[in-house]
Every structure is written in C-alpha cells, then in structure tokens.
Coordinates of C-alpha atoms and ligand atoms in Angstrom, one line a residue:
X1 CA -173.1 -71.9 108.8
X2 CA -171.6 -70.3 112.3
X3 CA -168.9 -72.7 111.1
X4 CA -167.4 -70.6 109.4
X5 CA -166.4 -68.5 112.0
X6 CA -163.3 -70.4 112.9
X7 CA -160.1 -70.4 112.0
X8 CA -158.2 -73.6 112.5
X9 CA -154.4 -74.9 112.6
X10 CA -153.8 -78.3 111.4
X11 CA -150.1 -79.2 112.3
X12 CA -148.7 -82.9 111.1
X13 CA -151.4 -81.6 107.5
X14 CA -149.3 -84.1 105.5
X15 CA -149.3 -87.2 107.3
X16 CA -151.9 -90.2 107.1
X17 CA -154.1 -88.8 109.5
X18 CA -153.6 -85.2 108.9
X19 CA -153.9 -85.2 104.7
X20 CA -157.9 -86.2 105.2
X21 CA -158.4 -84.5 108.2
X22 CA -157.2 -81.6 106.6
X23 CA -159.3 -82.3 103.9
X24 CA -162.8 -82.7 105.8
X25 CA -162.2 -79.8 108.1
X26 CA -161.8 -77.4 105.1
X27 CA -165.7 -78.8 103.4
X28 CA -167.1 -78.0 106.3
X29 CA -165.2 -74.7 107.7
X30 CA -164.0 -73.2 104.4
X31 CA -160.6 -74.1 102.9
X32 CA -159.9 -70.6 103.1
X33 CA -160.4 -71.1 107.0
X34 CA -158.2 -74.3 107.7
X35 CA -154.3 -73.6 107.8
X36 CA -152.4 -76.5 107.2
X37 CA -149.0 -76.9 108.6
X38 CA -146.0 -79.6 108.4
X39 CA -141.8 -80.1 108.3
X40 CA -142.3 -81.4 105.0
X41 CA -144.3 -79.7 101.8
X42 CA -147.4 -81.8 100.9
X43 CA -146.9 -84.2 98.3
X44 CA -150.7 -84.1 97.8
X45 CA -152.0 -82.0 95.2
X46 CA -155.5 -81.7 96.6
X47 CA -153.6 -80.7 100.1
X48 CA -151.3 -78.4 98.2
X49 CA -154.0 -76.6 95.8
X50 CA -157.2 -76.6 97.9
X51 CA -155.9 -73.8 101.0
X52 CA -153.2 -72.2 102.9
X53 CA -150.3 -74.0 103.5
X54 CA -147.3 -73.5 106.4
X55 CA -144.1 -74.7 106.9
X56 CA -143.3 -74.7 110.2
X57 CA -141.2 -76.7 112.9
X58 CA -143.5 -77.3 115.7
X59 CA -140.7 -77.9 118.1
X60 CA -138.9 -73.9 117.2
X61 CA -142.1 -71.8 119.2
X62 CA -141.2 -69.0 116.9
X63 CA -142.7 -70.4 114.1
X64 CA -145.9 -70.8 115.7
X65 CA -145.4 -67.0 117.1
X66 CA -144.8 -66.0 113.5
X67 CA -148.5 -68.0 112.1
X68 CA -150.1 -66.0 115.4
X69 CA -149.0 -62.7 113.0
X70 CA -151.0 -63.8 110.2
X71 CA -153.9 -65.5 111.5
X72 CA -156.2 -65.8 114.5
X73 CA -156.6 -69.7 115.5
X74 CA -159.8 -70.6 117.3
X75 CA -158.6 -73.9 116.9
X76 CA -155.4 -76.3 116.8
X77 CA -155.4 -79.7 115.9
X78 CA -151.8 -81.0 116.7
X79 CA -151.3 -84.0 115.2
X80 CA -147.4 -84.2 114.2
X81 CA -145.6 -87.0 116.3
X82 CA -143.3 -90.1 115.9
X83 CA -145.0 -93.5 115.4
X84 CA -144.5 -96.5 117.6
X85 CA -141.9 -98.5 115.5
X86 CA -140.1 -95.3 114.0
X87 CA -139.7 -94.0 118.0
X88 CA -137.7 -97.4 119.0
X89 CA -135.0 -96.4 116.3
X90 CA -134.4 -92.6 117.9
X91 CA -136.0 -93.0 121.2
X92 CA -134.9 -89.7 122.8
X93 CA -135.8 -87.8 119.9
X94 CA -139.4 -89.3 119.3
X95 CA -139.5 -88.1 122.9
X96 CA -138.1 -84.6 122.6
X97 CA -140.5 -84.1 119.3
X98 CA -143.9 -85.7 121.0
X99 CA -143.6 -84.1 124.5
X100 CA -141.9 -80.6 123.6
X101 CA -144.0 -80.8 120.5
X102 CA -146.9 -81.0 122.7
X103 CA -145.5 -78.2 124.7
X104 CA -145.2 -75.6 122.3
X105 CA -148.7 -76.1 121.1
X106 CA -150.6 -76.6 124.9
X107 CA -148.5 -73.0 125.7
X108 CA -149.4 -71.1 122.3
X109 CA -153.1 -72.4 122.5
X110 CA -153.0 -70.8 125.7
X111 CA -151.2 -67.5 124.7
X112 CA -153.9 -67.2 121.7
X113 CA -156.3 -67.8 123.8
X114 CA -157.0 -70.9 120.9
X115 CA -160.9 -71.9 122.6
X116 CA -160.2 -75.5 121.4
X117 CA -156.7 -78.0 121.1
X118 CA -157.2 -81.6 119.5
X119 CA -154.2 -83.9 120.2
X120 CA -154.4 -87.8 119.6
X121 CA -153.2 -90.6 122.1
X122 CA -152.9 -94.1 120.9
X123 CA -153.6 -97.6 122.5
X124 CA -149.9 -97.3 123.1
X125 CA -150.4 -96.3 126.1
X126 CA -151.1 -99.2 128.0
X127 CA -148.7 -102.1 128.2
X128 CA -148.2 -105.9 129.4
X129 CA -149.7 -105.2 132.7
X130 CA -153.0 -104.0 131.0
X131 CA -156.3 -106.3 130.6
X132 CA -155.7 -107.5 127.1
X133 CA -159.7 -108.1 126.6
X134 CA -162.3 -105.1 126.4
X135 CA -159.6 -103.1 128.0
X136 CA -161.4 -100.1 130.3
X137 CA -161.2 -96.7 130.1
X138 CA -159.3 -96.5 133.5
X139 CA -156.8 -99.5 133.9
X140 CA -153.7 -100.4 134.3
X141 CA -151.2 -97.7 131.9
X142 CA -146.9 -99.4 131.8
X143 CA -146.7 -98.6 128.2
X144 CA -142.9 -99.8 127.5
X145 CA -142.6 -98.3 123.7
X146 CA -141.5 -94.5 123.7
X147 CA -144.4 -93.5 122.0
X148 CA -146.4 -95.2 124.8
X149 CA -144.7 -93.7 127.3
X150 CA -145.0 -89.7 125.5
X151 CA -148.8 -90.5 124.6
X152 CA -149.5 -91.1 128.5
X153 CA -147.4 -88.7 129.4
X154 CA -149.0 -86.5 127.0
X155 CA -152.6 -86.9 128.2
X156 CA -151.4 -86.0 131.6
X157 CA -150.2 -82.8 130.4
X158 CA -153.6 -82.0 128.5
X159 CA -155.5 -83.2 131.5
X160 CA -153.3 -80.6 133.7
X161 CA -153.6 -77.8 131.2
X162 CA -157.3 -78.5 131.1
X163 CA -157.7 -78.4 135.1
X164 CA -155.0 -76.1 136.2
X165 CA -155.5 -73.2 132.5
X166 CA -159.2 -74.1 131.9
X167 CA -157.6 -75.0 128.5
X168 CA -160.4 -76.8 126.1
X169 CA -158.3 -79.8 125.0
X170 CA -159.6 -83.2 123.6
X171 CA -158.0 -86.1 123.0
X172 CA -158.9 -89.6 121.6
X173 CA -157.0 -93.1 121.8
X174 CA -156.7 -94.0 118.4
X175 CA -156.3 -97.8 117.5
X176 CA -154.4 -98.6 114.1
X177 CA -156.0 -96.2 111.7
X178 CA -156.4 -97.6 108.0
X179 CA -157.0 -95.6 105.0
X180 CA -156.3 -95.7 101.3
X181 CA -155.5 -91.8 100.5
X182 CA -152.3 -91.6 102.3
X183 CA -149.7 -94.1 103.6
X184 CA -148.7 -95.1 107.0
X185 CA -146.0 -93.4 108.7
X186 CA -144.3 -96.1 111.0
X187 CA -146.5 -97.7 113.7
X188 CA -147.1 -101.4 114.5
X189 CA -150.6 -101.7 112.6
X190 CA -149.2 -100.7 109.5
X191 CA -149.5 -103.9 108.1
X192 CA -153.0 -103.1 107.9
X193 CA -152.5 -100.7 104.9
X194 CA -149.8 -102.2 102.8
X195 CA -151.4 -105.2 102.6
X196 CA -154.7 -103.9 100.8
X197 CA -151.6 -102.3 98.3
X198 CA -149.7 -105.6 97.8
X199 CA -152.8 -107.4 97.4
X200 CA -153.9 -105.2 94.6
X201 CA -150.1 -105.1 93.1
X202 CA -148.5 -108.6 93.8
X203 CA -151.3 -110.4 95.0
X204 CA -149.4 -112.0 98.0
X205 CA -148.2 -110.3 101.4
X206 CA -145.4 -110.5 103.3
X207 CA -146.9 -109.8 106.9
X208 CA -144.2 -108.7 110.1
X209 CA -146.7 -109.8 112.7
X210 CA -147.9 -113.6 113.6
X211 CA -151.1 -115.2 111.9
X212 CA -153.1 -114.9 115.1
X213 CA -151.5 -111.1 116.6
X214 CA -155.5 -109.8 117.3
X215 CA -155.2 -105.7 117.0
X216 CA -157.7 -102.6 117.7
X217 CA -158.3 -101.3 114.5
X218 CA -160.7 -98.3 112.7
X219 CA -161.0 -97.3 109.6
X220 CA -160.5 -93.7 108.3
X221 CA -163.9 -92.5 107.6
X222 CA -164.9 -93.3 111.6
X223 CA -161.5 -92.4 112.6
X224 CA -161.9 -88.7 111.2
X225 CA -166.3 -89.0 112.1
X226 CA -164.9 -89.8 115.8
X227 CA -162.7 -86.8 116.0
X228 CA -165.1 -84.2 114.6
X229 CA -168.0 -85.3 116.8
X230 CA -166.0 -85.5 119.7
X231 CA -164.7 -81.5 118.8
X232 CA -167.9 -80.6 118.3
X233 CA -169.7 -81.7 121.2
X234 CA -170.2 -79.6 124.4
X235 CA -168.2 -79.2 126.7
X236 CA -169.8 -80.0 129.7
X237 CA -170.2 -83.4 128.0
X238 CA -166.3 -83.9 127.4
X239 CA -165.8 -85.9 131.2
X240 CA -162.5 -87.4 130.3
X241 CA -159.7 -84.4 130.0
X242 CA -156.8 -87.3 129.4
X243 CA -158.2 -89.2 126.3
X244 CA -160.6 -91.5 125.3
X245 CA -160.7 -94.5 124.8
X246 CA -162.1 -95.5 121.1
X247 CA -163.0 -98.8 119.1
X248 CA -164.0 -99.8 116.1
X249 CA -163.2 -103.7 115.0
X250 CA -160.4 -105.6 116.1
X251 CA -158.5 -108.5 113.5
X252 CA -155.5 -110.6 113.3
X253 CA -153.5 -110.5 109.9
X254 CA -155.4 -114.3 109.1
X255 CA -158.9 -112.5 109.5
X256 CA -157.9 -110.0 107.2
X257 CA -156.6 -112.2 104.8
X258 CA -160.0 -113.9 104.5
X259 CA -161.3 -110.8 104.1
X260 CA -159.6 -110.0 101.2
X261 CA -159.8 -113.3 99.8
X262 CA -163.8 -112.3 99.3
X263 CA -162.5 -110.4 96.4
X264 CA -159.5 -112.0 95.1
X265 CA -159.7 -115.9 96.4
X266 CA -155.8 -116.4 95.3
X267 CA -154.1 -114.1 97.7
X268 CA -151.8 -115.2 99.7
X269 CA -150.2 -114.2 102.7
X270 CA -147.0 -115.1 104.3
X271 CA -145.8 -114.5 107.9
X272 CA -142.0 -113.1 108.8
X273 CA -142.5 -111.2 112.7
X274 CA -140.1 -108.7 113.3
X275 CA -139.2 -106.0 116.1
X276 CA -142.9 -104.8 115.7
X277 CA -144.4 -108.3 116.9
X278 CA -143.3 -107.4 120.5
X279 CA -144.9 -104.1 120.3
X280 CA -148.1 -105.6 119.3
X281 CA -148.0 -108.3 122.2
X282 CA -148.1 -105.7 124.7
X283 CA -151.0 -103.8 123.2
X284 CA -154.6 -104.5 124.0
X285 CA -156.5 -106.9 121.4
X286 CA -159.9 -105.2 122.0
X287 CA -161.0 -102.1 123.8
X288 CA -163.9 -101.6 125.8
X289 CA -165.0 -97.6 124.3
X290 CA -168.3 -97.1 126.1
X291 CA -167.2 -94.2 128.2
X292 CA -166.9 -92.6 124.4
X293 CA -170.8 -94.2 123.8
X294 CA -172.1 -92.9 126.8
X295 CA -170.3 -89.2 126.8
X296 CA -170.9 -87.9 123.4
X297 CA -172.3 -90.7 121.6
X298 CA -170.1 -92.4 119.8
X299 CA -170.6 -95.1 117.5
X300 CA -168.2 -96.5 114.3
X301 CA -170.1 -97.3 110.8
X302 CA -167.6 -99.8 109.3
X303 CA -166.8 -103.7 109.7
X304 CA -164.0 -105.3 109.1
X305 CA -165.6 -106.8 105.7
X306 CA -167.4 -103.0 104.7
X307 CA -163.7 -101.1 105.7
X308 CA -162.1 -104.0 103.0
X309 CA -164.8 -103.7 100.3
X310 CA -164.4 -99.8 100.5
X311 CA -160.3 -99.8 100.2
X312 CA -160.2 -102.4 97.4
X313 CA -162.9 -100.1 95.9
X314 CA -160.7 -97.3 96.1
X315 CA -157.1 -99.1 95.9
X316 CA -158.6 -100.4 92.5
X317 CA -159.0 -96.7 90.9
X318 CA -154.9 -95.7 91.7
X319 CA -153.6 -99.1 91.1
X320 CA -155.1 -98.9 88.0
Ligands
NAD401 P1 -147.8 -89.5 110.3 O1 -146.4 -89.9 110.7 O2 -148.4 -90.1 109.0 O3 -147.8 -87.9 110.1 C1 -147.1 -87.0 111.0 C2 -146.9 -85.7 110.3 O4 -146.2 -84.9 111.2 C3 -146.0 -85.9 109.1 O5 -146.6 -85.3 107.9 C4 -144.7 -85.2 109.5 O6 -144.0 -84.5 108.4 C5 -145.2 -84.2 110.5 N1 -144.2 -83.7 111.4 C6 -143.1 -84.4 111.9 N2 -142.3 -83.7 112.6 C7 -142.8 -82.4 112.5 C8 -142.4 -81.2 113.1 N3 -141.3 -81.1 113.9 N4 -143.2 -80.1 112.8 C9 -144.3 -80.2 112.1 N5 -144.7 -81.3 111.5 C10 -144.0 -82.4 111.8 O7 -148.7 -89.8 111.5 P2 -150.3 -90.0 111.5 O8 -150.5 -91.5 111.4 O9 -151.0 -89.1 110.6 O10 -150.6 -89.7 113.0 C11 -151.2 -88.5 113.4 C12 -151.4 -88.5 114.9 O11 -152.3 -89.5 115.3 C13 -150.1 -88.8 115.7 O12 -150.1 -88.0 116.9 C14 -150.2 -90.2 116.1 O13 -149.5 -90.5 117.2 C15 -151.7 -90.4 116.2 N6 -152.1 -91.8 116.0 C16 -152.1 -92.3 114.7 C17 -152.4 -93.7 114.6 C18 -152.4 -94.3 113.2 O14 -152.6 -95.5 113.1 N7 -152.0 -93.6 112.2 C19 -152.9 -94.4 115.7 C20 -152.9 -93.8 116.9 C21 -152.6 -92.5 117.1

C-alpha cells in the first residue's frame, strides 16, 4: 500500500481524540510510520508500546526543529489545544497555547515542506447570534468562549496559510466527540462520556447541563472515519480551506437518558447546571453538514441508540 510512504506527526497523541486517532493512523500507515507526540507521557499502554513516541512542547519551536532531525513528516496532525470549559479558567493561556500552538505547527509544516496539516475547529465557533437550527456552513461566527474565539481565529489562519503558502491544511468542526477508550479533557459535552461511566458504576448521574440543553454530538468511530476521509480526499475537492462543518446526531441529557435506560431501566439522572450551561446555550443544537456531503462525501454510521449500545458494550468489559 503507497500508504506507507508517509510519515506522520500526531501532536496532542494522548488526549481523547489523539489516543485512537493515533491508533487508526498507525493500522493503516505502519506504527513504525506514525510519531506520536504530547506534554504528557501516555498513560495508554497500547499508545506507549505500539510506535514511536515524543515529548515535545508544541508551543517551544525547537522541539519541533529537533523531531525535523530525526524524521521527515509528510504529515501533521495537530490536535493539542485547551477545551471550552478548561479555557474560561486560564483564558489568556488557552489563547497563547491554541493560537501560538497553531503557529508553530502552520510555520514548521511549511519549513518541511509537510504536503498535508490536519487541525480541528469545534462548533465553538459560532455564538448567540448564530441560527441555533441546521446551522449553515457560512453564518453568523460571535463565539464568546476563548476556545471559540482561537478555533475561528484559527481557521482564518489555516485558510490564509492555504491561500497566501499554498499550504495543504484541513480542518473539520467537530461537535462533542464521545468515545469509551479515553476520557474527556474539559469541554461542555463532556457530560456525554461520564455518564455512560456512572451509569455502569453507580447507576445514577449527576448531569451539569438542563434536561432539555439539545447538543451536536458524534461518536468516535465517525469522528475518526470523518477525518481520515476528509485527509484522504483530493484536493481539488477540499472547497472549504477554513473548516467544515460536520454532524452526526444531536441529544439533550433526557434523550440520552432514555437511551440508556434501554439497557438498564433503573437509571437515574439528576440535573445540577453549572458554568458550562451557558456555554452550551450559545452553541448551535443541530448543524446543517451538507457542504461536507456534497464535497467529499460524507456520511456518519451511528445513532444515538447504535453509539449507546456500542459504549455500554464496551464500558461493560473495563468496568468489569
Ligand atoms: P484533549 O484535551 O483530550 O487532548 C489534548 C492533548 O494535547 C492532551 O493529551 C495534552 O496533554 C496535549 N497537550 C496540551 N498541551 C500541549 C503542548 N503544549 N504540547 C503538546 N501537547 C499538548 O483534547 P481532545 O478532546 O483530544 O481534542 C483534540 C482536538 O480536537 C482539540 O483541538 C480540540 O479542540 C478538538 N475538538 C475536540 C472535541 C471533543 O469533543 N473532544 C470537540 C471539538 C473539537
């Protein structure tokens, strides 16, 4: 497989998105062939034991300068960044590590000559001015979270660097990702995870957003299918150069609860909205991804009912 001619950088390896990206990337390049990087030392075995492993900084350039001595990237996926309800605690750093961050890697990619840069937006990006319903592609973007603001400042940048450097980068607007290898690490849909966890462990859920708070989310396996077929497509048929937009299902904690309740009819639920309730009210409840459909064909496999059947499924083996 020509595949295997790549040699790819996977920076943020550790986190929830990164431990199974990093996974899926090394079946189907080579393990030997997919670097993965982070602050922090994987706590995953499989992570650890199954290819090379970094430890860099990504906002000190020389430690990217120092990987470019050891290996030749054809391709970055930059995925480190601070989460939506982590950023509000330490707004000007969540800023300094997503834009500079983002920097560091647009600049080295283009040093490298790296032929292809993956970097993830969010639905953050839009805000309370924003069509709540199907919300378009193009629309109305007053994010008022940091991470909203970096994530739409960041697709500008990549949307520059692709126009002004001929830079191959690609982008998606992820909604709340949901996944049972790895856990969450500080956004507003987070809910979405621990409660698959408490239902297994306690059988009742303490939930930090209203009954009725309607959310975009995916689950992992489309999450990571979405982001391979868009770096895999052509490139004539990659239109949008800031980031798509990307759907899946959308739910409110009650829906999932019923969900659940398929499998285990006495859980119970409990509501107690925090600082992340505001968050969610100025985020789209359903987003209108046919500019995705249309470009490079996307299309998500799971339901809300098929994503729970496979988590409890899964949750059941490592609670156990
Ligand atoms: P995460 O917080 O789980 O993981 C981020 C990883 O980056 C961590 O392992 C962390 O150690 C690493 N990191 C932090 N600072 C670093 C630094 N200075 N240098 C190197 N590594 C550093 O995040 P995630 O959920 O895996 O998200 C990955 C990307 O996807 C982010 O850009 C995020 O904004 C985006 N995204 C995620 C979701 C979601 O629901 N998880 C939704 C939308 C967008």
């Amino acid at each position: 497989m020509t595949l295997k001619k790549d040699t790819i950088l996977v920076i943020g390896a550790c986190g929830q998105l990164g431990s199974e990206l990093t996974m899926e990337l090394r079946a189907m390049y080579g393990a030997a062939n997919v670097v993965a990087a982070d602050i922090q030392f994987p706590k995953q075995a499989e992570l650890r034991e199954s290819g090379p492993f970094e430890v860099i900084d990504v906002l000190a350039p020389q430690h990217l300068a120092d990987l470019a001595k050891k290996y030749q990237f054809t391709q970055i996926y930059h995925l480190a960044a601070i989460l939506s309800a982590t950023g509000e605690k330490n707004p000007k750093f969540a800023w300094h590590l997503n834009m500079d961050g983002l920097f560091n890697v647009l600049d080295f990619a283009l040093e490298q000559k790296v032929q292809k840069v993956y970097w993830p937006s969010s639905i953050a990006v839009f805000g309370p001015n924003t069509p709540r319903l199907h919300t378009p592609q193009h629309t109305i973007m007053d994010p008022n979270t940091v991470y909203g603001i970096s994530k739409l400042a960041g697709e500008g940048w990549c949307n520059y660097y692709f126009e002004k450097y001929g830079l191959d980068v690609r982008s998606l607007r992820y909604p709340g990702l949901i996944g049972y290898k790895a856990l969450p690490g500080g956004g507003t849909t987070d809910y979405a995870v621990d409660i698959y966890h408490q239902a297994l462990a306690k059988g009742t859920y303490k939930c930090f957003l209203t009954a009725d708070t309607r959310l975009p989310m995916m689950y992992m396996p489309d999450a990571l299918k979405a982001t391979l077929d868009l770096m895999h497509a052509p490139a004539e048929q990659v239109k949008i150069r800031s980031s798509y937009n990307l759907a899946a299902m959308s739910f409110t904690p009650q829906e999932i609860t019923a969900s659940i309740q398929r499998h285990f009819p006495t859980f119970t639920i409990t509501y107690e909205p925090d600082g992340r309730q505001q968050i969610a009210d100025s985020w789209p409840q359903t987003i209108d991804d046919q500019v995705a459909r249309q470009d490079w064909g996307w299309n998500p496999s799971y339901t809300l009912d098929s994503m729970t059947d496979d988590m409890l499924l899964n949750l059941k083996r490592t609670h156990n």
